[in-house]
Amino acid sequence: TCDTGDQQTTAAVHLKEPAASIVETLKDVATYEGEDAMFQCRLSRETAQDAQWFLGDVPLQSNEMNEIRVQGTRHSLVLRKVTLEDCGSISFKVGELSSAA
C-alpha cells in the first residue's frame, strides 16, 4: 500500500510454485514373499504439492505395512512383508506428474 495522505493505492504479490519434473522414475522390483519392496522416485526440486502413492488404484497411507518417506526431493515407499496380493502396479503422483512400475 502507498498512502500519500489524501490518496492511497494497493497492490498484491502472487507467487506460483515453479513446476517440478521427475528426474528419477520408479523401477520395477522383484522380491520374495515375506520380504520388503522399496520404490523410489526423485523430483527436480522440492515441492509443496501433496504426493500420493498407489497400489493399482488404491491410494496408500503410511502405516505398519507401508512406509512413505520424503527426504528433500527423494520420495520413497517401502511395502513391508509383501504377499502375492501386493503384486501389481505401483504409481507415484504429484500434481500432474506420475511414474509407475
mmCIF file of C-alpha atoms in Angstrom:
data_model
loop_
_atom_site.group_PDB
_atom_site.id
_atom_site.type_symbol
_atom_site.label_atom_id
_atom_site.label_comp_id
_atom_site.label_asym_id
_atom_site.label_seq_id
_atom_site.Cartn_x
_atom_site.Cartn_y
_atom_site.Cartn_z
ATOM 1 C CA THR A 1 0.000 0.000 0.000
ATOM 2 C CA CYS A 2 1.153 3.508 -0.830
ATOM 3 C CA ASP A 3 -0.590 6.242 1.178
ATOM 4 C CA THR A 4 0.112 9.923 0.436
ATOM 5 C CA GLY A 5 -2.386 11.211 2.965
ATOM 6 C CA ASP A 6 -5.236 12.067 0.606
ATOM 7 C CA GLN A 7 -4.655 9.214 -1.884
ATOM 8 C CA GLN A 8 -3.993 5.538 -1.446
ATOM 9 C CA THR A 9 -3.198 2.660 -3.790
ATOM 10 C CA THR A 10 -2.800 -1.028 -3.032
ATOM 11 C CA ALA A 11 -1.276 -3.947 -4.923
ATOM 12 C CA ALA A 12 -0.679 -7.620 -4.126
ATOM 13 C CA VAL A 13 2.102 -10.092 -4.804
ATOM 14 C CA HIS A 14 1.093 -13.549 -6.013
ATOM 15 C CA LEU A 15 3.624 -16.365 -6.362
ATOM 16 C CA LYS A 16 3.344 -19.533 -8.393
ATOM 17 C CA GLU A 17 5.371 -22.573 -7.431
ATOM 18 C CA PRO A 18 7.803 -23.437 -10.248
ATOM 19 C CA ALA A 19 6.996 -26.733 -11.951
ATOM 20 C CA ALA A 20 8.947 -29.774 -10.865
ATOM 21 C CA SER A 21 9.833 -32.726 -13.059
ATOM 22 C CA ILE A 22 10.571 -36.365 -12.295
ATOM 23 C CA VAL A 23 14.314 -36.899 -12.737
ATOM 24 C CA GLU A 24 14.435 -40.468 -11.377
ATOM 25 C CA THR A 25 11.464 -42.647 -12.290
ATOM 26 C CA LEU A 26 10.210 -45.719 -10.454
ATOM 27 C CA LYS A 27 11.863 -49.019 -11.288
ATOM 28 C CA ASP A 28 10.299 -52.494 -11.246
ATOM 29 C CA VAL A 29 11.032 -54.546 -8.123
ATOM 30 C CA ALA A 30 11.164 -58.335 -7.884
ATOM 31 C CA THR A 31 11.381 -59.872 -4.432
ATOM 32 C CA TYR A 32 10.289 -62.907 -2.415
ATOM 33 C CA GLU A 33 7.043 -63.209 -0.499
ATOM 34 C CA GLY A 34 7.581 -62.000 3.068
ATOM 35 C CA GLU A 35 10.392 -59.590 2.083
ATOM 36 C CA ASP A 36 10.177 -55.793 1.783
ATOM 37 C CA ALA A 37 9.869 -53.995 -1.569
ATOM 38 C CA MET A 38 11.262 -50.453 -1.897
ATOM 39 C CA PHE A 39 10.328 -47.921 -4.561
ATOM 40 C CA GLN A 40 11.985 -44.520 -5.037
ATOM 41 C CA CYS A 41 11.260 -41.504 -7.167
ATOM 42 C CA ARG A 42 13.235 -38.246 -7.291
ATOM 43 C CA LEU A 43 11.927 -34.840 -8.330
ATOM 44 C CA SER A 44 13.921 -31.959 -9.792
ATOM 45 C CA ARG A 45 13.020 -29.776 -6.827
ATOM 46 C CA GLU A 46 11.194 -29.884 -3.523
ATOM 47 C CA THR A 47 7.507 -29.150 -3.899
ATOM 48 C CA ALA A 48 4.690 -28.135 -1.577
ATOM 49 C CA GLN A 49 2.232 -30.202 -3.630
ATOM 50 C CA ASP A 50 0.939 -33.346 -1.976
ATOM 51 C CA ALA A 51 2.427 -36.557 -3.338
ATOM 52 C CA GLN A 52 0.451 -39.806 -3.361
ATOM 53 C CA TRP A 53 1.455 -43.456 -3.780
ATOM 54 C CA PHE A 54 -0.918 -46.064 -5.249
ATOM 55 C CA LEU A 55 -1.037 -49.859 -5.445
ATOM 56 C CA GLY A 56 -3.210 -50.329 -8.516
ATOM 57 C CA ASP A 57 -5.984 -47.774 -7.994
ATOM 58 C CA VAL A 58 -5.774 -47.893 -4.182
ATOM 59 C CA PRO A 59 -4.107 -44.880 -2.517
ATOM 60 C CA LEU A 60 -1.544 -45.915 0.104
ATOM 61 C CA GLN A 61 -1.048 -44.379 3.535
ATOM 62 C CA SER A 62 1.962 -44.668 5.802
ATOM 63 C CA ASN A 63 1.209 -47.375 8.401
ATOM 64 C CA GLU A 64 2.684 -50.618 9.771
ATOM 65 C CA MET A 65 2.593 -52.215 6.285
ATOM 66 C CA ASN A 66 3.593 -49.203 4.138
ATOM 67 C CA GLU A 67 6.345 -46.734 4.958
ATOM 68 C CA ILE A 68 6.159 -43.487 2.985
ATOM 69 C CA ARG A 69 9.071 -41.063 3.306
ATOM 70 C CA VAL A 70 10.108 -37.743 1.804
ATOM 71 C CA GLN A 71 13.721 -36.614 2.118
ATOM 72 C CA GLY A 72 14.199 -33.408 0.152
ATOM 73 C CA THR A 73 13.472 -34.292 -3.461
ATOM 74 C CA ARG A 74 13.510 -38.072 -2.894
ATOM 75 C CA HIS A 75 10.176 -39.811 -2.280
ATOM 76 C CA SER A 76 10.195 -43.455 -1.199
ATOM 77 C CA LEU A 77 7.720 -46.217 -0.456
ATOM 78 C CA VAL A 78 8.525 -49.442 1.390
ATOM 79 C CA LEU A 79 5.940 -52.227 1.217
ATOM 80 C CA ARG A 80 6.646 -54.387 4.248
ATOM 81 C CA LYS A 81 6.436 -58.191 4.103
ATOM 82 C CA VAL A 82 4.836 -58.322 0.667
ATOM 83 C CA THR A 83 2.365 -61.047 -0.244
ATOM 84 C CA LEU A 84 1.110 -62.271 -3.608
ATOM 85 C CA GLU A 85 -1.825 -59.844 -3.226
ATOM 86 C CA ASP A 86 0.670 -56.947 -3.391
ATOM 87 C CA CYS A 87 1.662 -57.845 -6.976
ATOM 88 C CA GLY A 88 0.663 -55.173 -9.438
ATOM 89 C CA SER A 89 1.329 -51.627 -10.485
ATOM 90 C CA ILE A 90 2.829 -49.123 -8.049
ATOM 91 C CA SER A 91 2.468 -45.489 -9.032
ATOM 92 C CA PHE A 92 3.635 -42.170 -7.639
ATOM 93 C CA LYS A 93 1.734 -38.966 -8.416
ATOM 94 C CA VAL A 94 2.419 -35.342 -7.535
ATOM 95 C CA GLY A 95 0.475 -32.615 -9.296
ATOM 96 C CA GLU A 96 0.318 -33.512 -12.994
ATOM 97 C CA LEU A 97 3.407 -35.755 -12.742
ATOM 98 C CA SER A 98 3.321 -39.524 -12.402
ATOM 99 C CA SER A 99 5.599 -42.545 -12.607
ATOM 100 C CA ALA A 100 4.719 -46.245 -12.406
ATOM 101 C CA ALA A 101 6.476 -49.596 -12.023
#
